[in-house]
PDB file of C-alpha atoms in Angstrom:
ATOM      1  CA  UNK A   1       0.000   0.000   0.000  1.00 68.00           C
ATOM      2  CA  UNK A   2       1.336   3.418  -0.980  1.00 86.00           C
ATOM      3  CA  UNK A   3       1.942   5.770   1.935  1.00 97.00           C
ATOM      4  CA  UNK A   4       0.263   9.145   1.549  1.00 98.00           C
ATOM      5  CA  UNK A   5       0.729  12.668   2.789  1.00 98.00           C
ATOM      6  CA  UNK A   6      -2.291  14.830   3.563  1.00 98.00           C
ATOM      7  CA  UNK A   7      -2.344  18.496   4.440  1.00 98.00           C
ATOM      8  CA  UNK A   8      -4.703  21.445   4.785  1.00 98.00           C
ATOM      9  CA  UNK A   9      -4.412  24.047   2.029  1.00 98.00           C
ATOM     10  CA  UNK A  10      -6.084  27.350   1.189  1.00 98.00           C
ATOM     11  CA  UNK A  11      -7.277  28.171  -2.311  1.00 98.00           C
ATOM     12  CA  UNK A  12      -7.877  31.783  -3.397  1.00 98.00           C
ATOM     13  CA  UNK A  13     -11.180  32.284  -5.227  1.00 98.00           C
ATOM     14  CA  UNK A  14     -13.003  35.285  -6.645  1.00 97.00           C
ATOM     15  CA  UNK A  15     -15.158  35.369  -3.526  1.00 97.00           C
ATOM     16  CA  UNK A  16     -12.608  34.667  -0.802  1.00 98.00           C
ATOM     17  CA  UNK A  17     -10.478  31.731   0.313  1.00 98.00           C
ATOM     18  CA  UNK A  18     -11.596  28.111   0.211  1.00 98.00           C
ATOM     19  CA  UNK A  19     -10.045  25.796   2.745  1.00 98.00           C
ATOM     20  CA  UNK A  20      -9.360  22.311   1.389  1.00 99.00           C
ATOM     21  CA  UNK A  21      -7.664  18.996   2.003  1.00 99.00           C
ATOM     22  CA  UNK A  22      -4.856  17.877  -0.312  1.00 99.00           C
ATOM     23  CA  UNK A  23      -3.495  14.331  -0.256  1.00 98.00           C
ATOM     24  CA  UNK A  24      -1.013  12.526  -2.490  1.00 98.00           C
ATOM     25  CA  UNK A  25       1.548   9.703  -2.485  1.00 98.00           C
ATOM     26  CA  UNK A  26       4.259  10.545   0.029  1.00 98.00           C
ATOM     27  CA  UNK A  27       7.076  10.390  -2.540  1.00 97.00           C
ATOM     28  CA  UNK A  28       5.985  13.824  -3.763  1.00 97.00           C
ATOM     29  CA  UNK A  29       6.115  12.918  -7.443  1.00 98.00           C
ATOM     30  CA  UNK A  30       3.507  14.591  -9.663  1.00 98.00           C
ATOM     31  CA  UNK A  31       0.436  12.354 -10.027  1.00 98.00           C
ATOM     32  CA  UNK A  32      -2.803  12.617 -12.015  1.00 98.00           C
ATOM     33  CA  UNK A  33      -5.137  14.940 -10.162  1.00 98.00           C
ATOM     34  CA  UNK A  34      -8.620  14.212  -8.870  1.00 99.00           C
ATOM     35  CA  UNK A  35     -10.988  16.925  -7.650  1.00 99.00           C
ATOM     36  CA  UNK A  36     -13.329  15.366  -5.084  1.00 99.00           C
ATOM     37  CA  UNK A  37     -16.570  17.219  -4.463  1.00 99.00           C
ATOM     38  CA  UNK A  38     -18.033  16.784  -0.983  1.00 98.00           C
ATOM     39  CA  UNK A  39     -21.529  15.809   0.025  1.00 98.00           C
ATOM     40  CA  UNK A  40     -23.786  18.211   1.919  1.00 97.00           C
ATOM     41  CA  UNK A  41     -22.357  17.227   5.317  1.00 97.00           C
ATOM     42  CA  UNK A  42     -19.078  18.779   4.282  1.00 97.00           C
ATOM     43  CA  UNK A  43     -15.344  18.309   4.580  1.00 98.00           C
ATOM     44  CA  UNK A  44     -14.780  15.974   7.541  1.00 98.00           C
ATOM     45  CA  UNK A  45     -12.759  12.854   8.486  1.00 98.00           C
ATOM     46  CA  UNK A  46     -14.881  10.566   6.278  1.00 98.00           C
ATOM     47  CA  UNK A  47     -14.079  12.538   3.129  1.00 98.00           C
ATOM     48  CA  UNK A  48     -10.424  12.853   4.069  1.00 98.00           C
ATOM     49  CA  UNK A  49     -10.299   9.065   4.424  1.00 98.00           C
ATOM     50  CA  UNK A  50     -11.892   8.638   0.990  1.00 98.00           C
ATOM     51  CA  UNK A  51      -9.375  11.059  -0.514  1.00 98.00           C
ATOM     52  CA  UNK A  52      -6.513   9.192   1.155  1.00 98.00           C
ATOM     53  CA  UNK A  53      -7.754   5.941  -0.388  1.00 98.00           C
ATOM     54  CA  UNK A  54      -7.578   7.527  -3.834  1.00 98.00           C
ATOM     55  CA  UNK A  55      -4.094   8.839  -3.051  1.00 98.00           C
ATOM     56  CA  UNK A  56      -3.042   5.327  -2.047  1.00 98.00           C
ATOM     57  CA  UNK A  57      -4.110   4.258  -5.544  1.00 98.00           C
ATOM     58  CA  UNK A  58      -1.655   6.759  -7.031  1.00 97.00           C
ATOM     59  CA  UNK A  59      -3.510  10.059  -7.388  1.00 98.00           C
ATOM     60  CA  UNK A  60      -3.223  13.596  -6.067  1.00 98.00           C
ATOM     61  CA  UNK A  61      -6.595  14.494  -4.582  1.00 99.00           C
ATOM     62  CA  UNK A  62      -8.073  17.869  -3.652  1.00 99.00           C
ATOM     63  CA  UNK A  63     -11.214  18.103  -1.503  1.00 99.00           C
ATOM     64  CA  UNK A  64     -12.394  21.716  -1.213  1.00 99.00           C
ATOM     65  CA  UNK A  65     -14.841  23.015   1.367  1.00 98.00           C
ATOM     66  CA  UNK A  66     -17.402  24.292  -1.135  1.00 98.00           C
ATOM     67  CA  UNK A  67     -19.274  26.008   1.705  1.00 98.00           C
ATOM     68  CA  UNK A  68     -16.274  28.201   2.550  1.00 98.00           C
ATOM     69  CA  UNK A  69     -18.368  31.377   2.243  1.00 98.00           C
ATOM     70  CA  UNK A  70     -20.053  30.285   5.477  1.00 98.00           C
ATOM     71  CA  UNK A  71     -16.849  29.464   7.343  1.00 98.00           C
ATOM     72  CA  UNK A  72     -13.978  27.044   7.435  1.00 98.00           C
ATOM     73  CA  UNK A  73     -14.680  23.337   7.825  1.00 98.00           C
ATOM     74  CA  UNK A  74     -16.369  21.975   9.792  1.00 96.00           C
ATOM     75  CA  UNK A  75     -19.103  24.425   8.842  1.00 97.00           C
ATOM     76  CA  UNK A  76     -21.687  22.419  10.789  1.00 95.00           C
ATOM     77  CA  UNK A  77     -21.525  20.677  14.133  1.00 92.00           C
ATOM     78  CA  UNK A  78     -21.929  17.001  13.291  1.00 94.00           C
ATOM     79  CA  UNK A  79     -21.985  13.903  15.468  1.00 94.00           C
ATOM     80  CA  UNK A  80     -19.425  11.190  14.775  1.00 94.00           C
ATOM     81  CA  UNK A  81     -22.259   9.085  13.338  1.00 96.00           C
ATOM     82  CA  UNK A  82     -24.748  11.086  11.284  1.00 95.00           C
ATOM     83  CA  UNK A  83     -28.373   9.943  11.372  1.00 93.00           C
ATOM     84  CA  UNK A  84     -30.571  12.666   9.824  1.00 84.00           C
ATOM     85  CA  UNK A  85     -33.653  10.616  10.699  1.00 84.00           C
ATOM     86  CA  UNK A  86     -32.797  10.923  14.374  1.00 80.00           C
ATOM     87  CA  UNK A  87     -31.392  14.444  14.078  1.00 83.00           C
ATOM     88  CA  UNK A  88     -33.602  16.411  11.637  1.00 87.00           C
ATOM     89  CA  UNK A  89     -32.055  19.662  12.817  1.00 89.00           C
ATOM     90  CA  UNK A  90     -28.896  18.700  10.922  1.00 92.00           C
ATOM     91  CA  UNK A  91     -30.598  19.211   7.573  1.00 89.00           C
ATOM     92  CA  UNK A  92     -32.374  22.302   8.847  1.00 92.00           C
ATOM     93  CA  UNK A  93     -28.987  23.970   9.224  1.00 93.00           C
ATOM     94  CA  UNK A  94     -27.487  22.546   6.035  1.00 96.00           C
ATOM     95  CA  UNK A  95     -30.246  23.227   3.509  1.00 95.00           C
ATOM     96  CA  UNK A  96     -29.998  27.059   3.448  1.00 97.00           C
ATOM     97  CA  UNK A  97     -26.234  26.866   2.991  1.00 97.00           C
ATOM     98  CA  UNK A  98     -26.537  24.299   0.223  1.00 96.00           C
ATOM     99  CA  UNK A  99     -29.205  26.319  -1.568  1.00 95.00           C
ATOM    100  CA  UNK A 100     -27.069  29.457  -1.363  1.00 97.00           C
ATOM    101  CA  UNK A 101     -24.390  27.840  -3.530  1.00 98.00           C
ATOM    102  CA  UNK A 102     -25.686  28.812  -6.961  1.00 97.00           C
ATOM    103  CA  UNK A 103     -24.379  27.146 -10.127  1.00 97.00           C
ATOM    104  CA  UNK A 104     -22.713  30.420 -11.081  1.00 97.00           C
ATOM    105  CA  UNK A 105     -20.844  30.690  -7.781  1.00 98.00           C
ATOM    106  CA  UNK A 106     -19.952  27.004  -7.822  1.00 98.00           C
ATOM    107  CA  UNK A 107     -18.415  27.280 -11.285  1.00 98.00           C
ATOM    108  CA  UNK A 108     -16.424  30.379 -10.332  1.00 98.00           C
ATOM    109  CA  UNK A 109     -15.035  28.243  -7.550  1.00 98.00           C
ATOM    110  CA  UNK A 110     -14.441  25.279  -9.865  1.00 98.00           C
ATOM    111  CA  UNK A 111     -12.285  27.501 -12.054  1.00 98.00           C
ATOM    112  CA  UNK A 112     -10.219  28.419  -8.993  1.00 98.00           C
ATOM    113  CA  UNK A 113      -9.845  24.778  -7.900  1.00 99.00           C
ATOM    114  CA  UNK A 114      -8.763  23.695 -11.377  1.00 98.00           C
ATOM    115  CA  UNK A 115      -6.308  26.569 -11.740  1.00 98.00           C
ATOM    116  CA  UNK A 116      -4.857  25.759  -8.312  1.00 98.00           C
ATOM    117  CA  UNK A 117      -4.349  22.124  -9.291  1.00 98.00           C
ATOM    118  CA  UNK A 118      -2.699  23.226 -12.557  1.00 98.00           C
ATOM    119  CA  UNK A 119      -0.044  24.990 -10.491  1.00 98.00           C
ATOM    120  CA  UNK A 120       0.279  22.329  -7.808  1.00 98.00           C
ATOM    121  CA  UNK A 121       3.735  20.668  -7.879  1.00 98.00           C
ATOM    122  CA  UNK A 122       2.375  17.249  -6.878  1.00 98.00           C
ATOM    123  CA  UNK A 123      -0.299  17.291  -9.603  1.00 98.00           C
ATOM    124  CA  UNK A 124       0.642  16.062 -13.065  1.00 98.00           C
ATOM    125  CA  UNK A 125       0.122  18.316 -16.062  1.00 97.00           C
ATOM    126  CA  UNK A 126      -3.034  17.916 -18.094  1.00 97.00           C
ATOM    127  CA  UNK A 127      -6.754  17.531 -17.447  1.00 98.00           C
ATOM    128  CA  UNK A 128      -8.061  16.251 -14.119  1.00 98.00           C
ATOM    129  CA  UNK A 129     -10.725  13.770 -13.082  1.00 98.00           C
ATOM    130  CA  UNK A 130     -13.709  14.580 -10.903  1.00 99.00           C
ATOM    131  CA  UNK A 131     -15.771  12.603  -8.453  1.00 99.00           C
ATOM    132  CA  UNK A 132     -18.676  13.902  -6.414  1.00 98.00           C
ATOM    133  CA  UNK A 133     -21.141  12.685  -3.811  1.00 98.00           C
ATOM    134  CA  UNK A 134     -24.707  13.798  -3.125  1.00 98.00           C
ATOM    135  CA  UNK A 135     -24.676  17.486  -4.125  1.00 98.00           C
ATOM    136  CA  UNK A 136     -21.092  16.896  -5.249  1.00 98.00           C
ATOM    137  CA  UNK A 137     -22.337  14.712  -8.108  1.00 98.00           C
ATOM    138  CA  UNK A 138     -24.196  17.731  -9.425  1.00 98.00           C
ATOM    139  CA  UNK A 139     -21.055  19.861  -9.147  1.00 98.00           C
ATOM    140  CA  UNK A 140     -19.066  17.163 -10.932  1.00 98.00           C
ATOM    141  CA  UNK A 141     -21.490  17.179 -13.872  1.00 98.00           C
ATOM    142  CA  UNK A 142     -21.571  20.976 -14.062  1.00 98.00           C
ATOM    143  CA  UNK A 143     -17.782  21.234 -13.927  1.00 98.00           C
ATOM    144  CA  UNK A 144     -17.339  18.677 -16.712  1.00 98.00           C
ATOM    145  CA  UNK A 145     -19.646  20.720 -18.950  1.00 98.00           C
ATOM    146  CA  UNK A 146     -18.311  24.138 -17.984  1.00 98.00           C
ATOM    147  CA  UNK A 147     -14.591  23.314 -18.328  1.00 98.00           C
ATOM    148  CA  UNK A 148     -14.468  20.510 -20.916  1.00 98.00           C
ATOM    149  CA  UNK A 149     -10.843  21.150 -21.860  1.00 98.00           C
ATOM    150  CA  UNK A 150      -9.749  20.693 -18.244  1.00 98.00           C
ATOM    151  CA  UNK A 151     -11.718  17.569 -17.322  1.00 98.00           C
ATOM    152  CA  UNK A 152     -10.817  14.114 -18.622  1.00 98.00           C
ATOM    153  CA  UNK A 153     -13.344  12.091 -16.616  1.00 98.00           C
ATOM    154  CA  UNK A 154     -16.125  12.731 -14.139  1.00 98.00           C
ATOM    155  CA  UNK A 155     -18.060  10.511 -11.760  1.00 99.00           C
ATOM    156  CA  UNK A 156     -20.994  11.073  -9.462  1.00 98.00           C
ATOM    157  CA  UNK A 157     -22.575   8.902  -6.802  1.00 98.00           C
ATOM    158  CA  UNK A 158     -26.020   9.126  -5.185  1.00 98.00           C
ATOM    159  CA  UNK A 159     -26.467  12.516  -6.826  1.00 98.00           C
ATOM    160  CA  UNK A 160     -29.706  14.449  -6.521  1.00 97.00           C
ATOM    161  CA  UNK A 161     -31.483  16.841  -8.877  1.00 97.00           C
ATOM    162  CA  UNK A 162     -29.209  16.015 -11.788  1.00 98.00           C
ATOM    163  CA  UNK A 163     -31.865  16.408 -14.493  1.00 98.00           C
ATOM    164  CA  UNK A 164     -34.733  18.602 -13.391  1.00 97.00           C
ATOM    165  CA  UNK A 165     -36.966  20.819 -15.527  1.00 96.00           C
ATOM    166  CA  UNK A 166     -35.258  23.943 -14.176  1.00 95.00           C
ATOM    167  CA  UNK A 167     -33.467  26.188 -16.691  1.00 95.00           C
ATOM    168  CA  UNK A 168     -30.168  25.675 -14.867  1.00 94.00           C
ATOM    169  CA  UNK A 169     -30.436  21.899 -14.440  1.00 97.00           C
ATOM    170  CA  UNK A 170     -26.993  20.250 -14.575  1.00 98.00           C
ATOM    171  CA  UNK A 171     -27.905  17.851 -17.399  1.00 98.00           C
ATOM    172  CA  UNK A 172     -28.246  20.783 -19.790  1.00 98.00           C
ATOM    173  CA  UNK A 173     -24.446  21.103 -20.015  1.00 98.00           C
ATOM    174  CA  UNK A 174     -24.237  17.675 -21.687  1.00 98.00           C
ATOM    175  CA  UNK A 175     -23.630  19.096 -25.159  1.00 98.00           C
ATOM    176  CA  UNK A 176     -20.346  20.649 -23.995  1.00 98.00           C
ATOM    177  CA  UNK A 177     -18.887  17.596 -22.250  1.00 98.00           C
ATOM    178  CA  UNK A 178     -15.874  15.826 -23.746  1.00 98.00           C
ATOM    179  CA  UNK A 179     -14.957  13.744 -20.670  1.00 98.00           C
ATOM    180  CA  UNK A 180     -16.054  10.189 -19.996  1.00 98.00           C
ATOM    181  CA  UNK A 181     -18.738  10.045 -17.308  1.00 98.00           C
ATOM    182  CA  UNK A 182     -19.897   7.468 -14.780  1.00 98.00           C
ATOM    183  CA  UNK A 183     -22.888   7.773 -12.466  1.00 98.00           C
ATOM    184  CA  UNK A 184     -23.862   5.360  -9.706  1.00 98.00           C
ATOM    185  CA  UNK A 185     -27.432   6.186  -8.717  1.00 98.00           C
ATOM    186  CA  UNK A 186     -29.059   5.165  -5.449  1.00 97.00           C
ATOM    187  CA  UNK A 187     -32.057   2.889  -5.694  1.00 94.00           C
ATOM    188  CA  UNK A 188     -35.306   4.554  -4.632  1.00 86.00           C
ATOM    189  CA  UNK A 189     -33.622   7.930  -4.153  1.00 94.00           C
ATOM    190  CA  UNK A 190     -36.321  10.627  -3.783  1.00 94.00           C
ATOM    191  CA  UNK A 191     -33.831  13.295  -4.870  1.00 96.00           C
ATOM    192  CA  UNK A 192     -33.344  11.525  -8.219  1.00 97.00           C
ATOM    193  CA  UNK A 193     -36.576   9.842  -9.362  1.00 96.00           C
ATOM    194  CA  UNK A 194     -36.725   7.589 -12.399  1.00 96.00           C
ATOM    195  CA  UNK A 195     -37.828  10.401 -14.675  1.00 97.00           C
ATOM    196  CA  UNK A 196     -34.627  12.318 -13.897  1.00 98.00           C
ATOM    197  CA  UNK A 197     -32.463   9.235 -14.402  1.00 98.00           C
ATOM    198  CA  UNK A 198     -34.054   8.765 -17.824  1.00 98.00           C
ATOM    199  CA  UNK A 199     -33.722  12.468 -18.681  1.00 98.00           C
ATOM    200  CA  UNK A 200     -30.031  12.438 -17.777  1.00 98.00           C
ATOM    201  CA  UNK A 201     -29.401   9.298 -19.806  1.00 98.00           C
ATOM    202  CA  UNK A 202     -31.235  10.760 -22.821  1.00 98.00           C
ATOM    203  CA  UNK A 203     -29.288  14.022 -22.648  1.00 98.00           C
ATOM    204  CA  UNK A 204     -25.897  12.306 -22.435  1.00 98.00           C
ATOM    205  CA  UNK A 205     -26.777   9.921 -25.246  1.00 98.00           C
ATOM    206  CA  UNK A 206     -28.068  12.695 -27.512  1.00 98.00           C
ATOM    207  CA  UNK A 207     -24.873  14.694 -26.917  1.00 98.00           C
ATOM    208  CA  UNK A 208     -22.665  11.718 -27.757  1.00 98.00           C
ATOM    209  CA  UNK A 209     -21.048  11.713 -24.318  1.00 98.00           C
ATOM    210  CA  UNK A 210     -19.150   8.561 -23.374  1.00 98.00           C
ATOM    211  CA  UNK A 211     -20.942   7.489 -20.247  1.00 98.00           C
ATOM    212  CA  UNK A 212     -22.220   4.666 -18.114  1.00 98.00           C
ATOM    213  CA  UNK A 213     -25.056   5.102 -15.618  1.00 98.00           C
ATOM    214  CA  UNK A 214     -26.110   2.414 -13.163  1.00 98.00           C
ATOM    215  CA  UNK A 215     -28.691   2.117 -10.413  1.00 98.00           C
ATOM    216  CA  UNK A 216     -27.401   0.324  -7.334  1.00 98.00           C
ATOM    217  CA  UNK A 217     -30.142  -1.951  -5.945  1.00 96.00           C
ATOM    218  CA  UNK A 218     -30.789  -1.615  -2.245  1.00 95.00           C
ATOM    219  CA  UNK A 219     -28.551   1.438  -1.875  1.00 96.00           C
ATOM    220  CA  UNK A 220     -30.071   4.617  -0.513  1.00 95.00           C
ATOM    221  CA  UNK A 221     -29.043   8.219  -0.944  1.00 95.00           C
ATOM    222  CA  UNK A 222     -25.629   8.622   0.697  1.00 97.00           C
ATOM    223  CA  UNK A 223     -24.638   4.971   0.366  1.00 98.00           C
ATOM    224  CA  UNK A 224     -20.884   5.695   0.139  1.00 98.00           C
ATOM    225  CA  UNK A 225     -20.651   7.597   3.415  1.00 98.00           C
ATOM    226  CA  UNK A 226     -19.570   5.244   6.201  1.00 98.00           C
ATOM    227  CA  UNK A 227     -20.201   7.793   8.942  1.00 97.00           C
ATOM    228  CA  UNK A 228     -23.918   8.034   8.140  1.00 97.00           C
ATOM    229  CA  UNK A 229     -27.009   5.891   8.597  1.00 95.00           C
ATOM    230  CA  UNK A 230     -27.308   5.673   4.787  1.00 96.00           C
ATOM    231  CA  UNK A 231     -24.133   3.649   4.358  1.00 97.00           C
ATOM    232  CA  UNK A 232     -24.499   0.537   2.207  1.00 97.00           C
ATOM    233  CA  UNK A 233     -21.360  -1.599   2.155  1.00 98.00           C
ATOM    234  CA  UNK A 234     -22.120  -3.440  -1.080  1.00 98.00           C
ATOM    235  CA  UNK A 235     -22.927  -0.206  -2.882  1.00 98.00           C
ATOM    236  CA  UNK A 236     -19.818   1.460  -1.505  1.00 98.00           C
ATOM    237  CA  UNK A 237     -17.556  -1.362  -2.664  1.00 98.00           C
ATOM    238  CA  UNK A 238     -19.179  -1.240  -6.088  1.00 98.00           C
ATOM    239  CA  UNK A 239     -18.605   2.525  -6.173  1.00 98.00           C
ATOM    240  CA  UNK A 240     -14.890   2.107  -5.458  1.00 98.00           C
ATOM    241  CA  UNK A 241     -14.511  -0.505  -8.189  1.00 98.00           C
ATOM    242  CA  UNK A 242     -16.292   1.693 -10.742  1.00 98.00           C
ATOM    243  CA  UNK A 243     -14.409   4.863  -9.786  1.00 98.00           C
ATOM    244  CA  UNK A 244     -10.957   3.277  -9.845  1.00 98.00           C
ATOM    245  CA  UNK A 245     -11.763   1.611 -13.157  1.00 98.00           C
ATOM    246  CA  UNK A 246     -12.746   4.980 -14.634  1.00 98.00           C
ATOM    247  CA  UNK A 247      -9.533   6.578 -13.383  1.00 98.00           C
ATOM    248  CA  UNK A 248      -7.390   3.765 -14.787  1.00 98.00           C
ATOM    249  CA  UNK A 249      -8.974   4.266 -18.203  1.00 95.00           C
ATOM    250  CA  UNK A 250      -8.483   8.015 -17.963  1.00 95.00           C
ATOM    251  CA  UNK A 251      -4.853   8.355 -16.896  1.00 94.00           C
TER     252      UNK A 251
END
C-alpha cells in the first residue's frame, strides 16, 4: 500500500479563500489529479479518508470546502455518526447553505480549484478527473460541462437533482462535455426519481457523451458515506470498483 501525505491548504477564489484537504503519495512525485466534491455534510474525516484511499491508488486528490463562504470546515456541528432521521435539525442547518451555492458561484469556484491544481507541484500536467457525492455529483457534472478542456473524466454517486426541468439543471451542459462520465445512482432515491435518471441518460446519449449510468439496488441516498445511517457496504464497494476503473482508463 502506498503511503500518503495529507495536508490542509487554502485556495484563493473570486469570492474569498476556500479551505481544502490535499493528499497525495508521500514520494511527492507529480500524479494525475482528482478533484473530489463533498456531500452536503461537508469536509470531515470521512471525506479525508476517501481522498486518502484515492491517493493510495496513485492520485493527487483535492477536496475543497465548497461552503467556505459560510466558514472554514467543519461548517456544521456534526456527530461522529450522522443519522438525519434521528437528528432532523442537521438538515435544517445545512439546507440554506446548500441552496445558497448557486451554479454560477460554484463554477467560479471550480475555475479556482482547477487553476490551483494546474499549479500544484504534486499534480501532473493535463486535465483532471472529478468525483462527487450527493450534491457533489451535481457539481461534478456541471464542472465537466463548464470546463471541458480541463476535465478528462467525471463521476458522481447518489447525486440528486441532476436532471430537473429547471433552466439551470446540470444535465443541460451535456452538449459541452468531452470527458467520460460514470454515475452510480441510489435505488429509490427521492432526490433523483426515475424520470430524472431517464432524462439524464437521454441528454448524455443525444450529446454523444461517453458514459455509463447504473442504479445500485438496495442502496439509498448517501450509500458511500460510512459515517452516516445511509451507508451501504455493497454499494460502496461497487462505487470504489467503478471509480478506480474509470480513473485507470483516464490516466
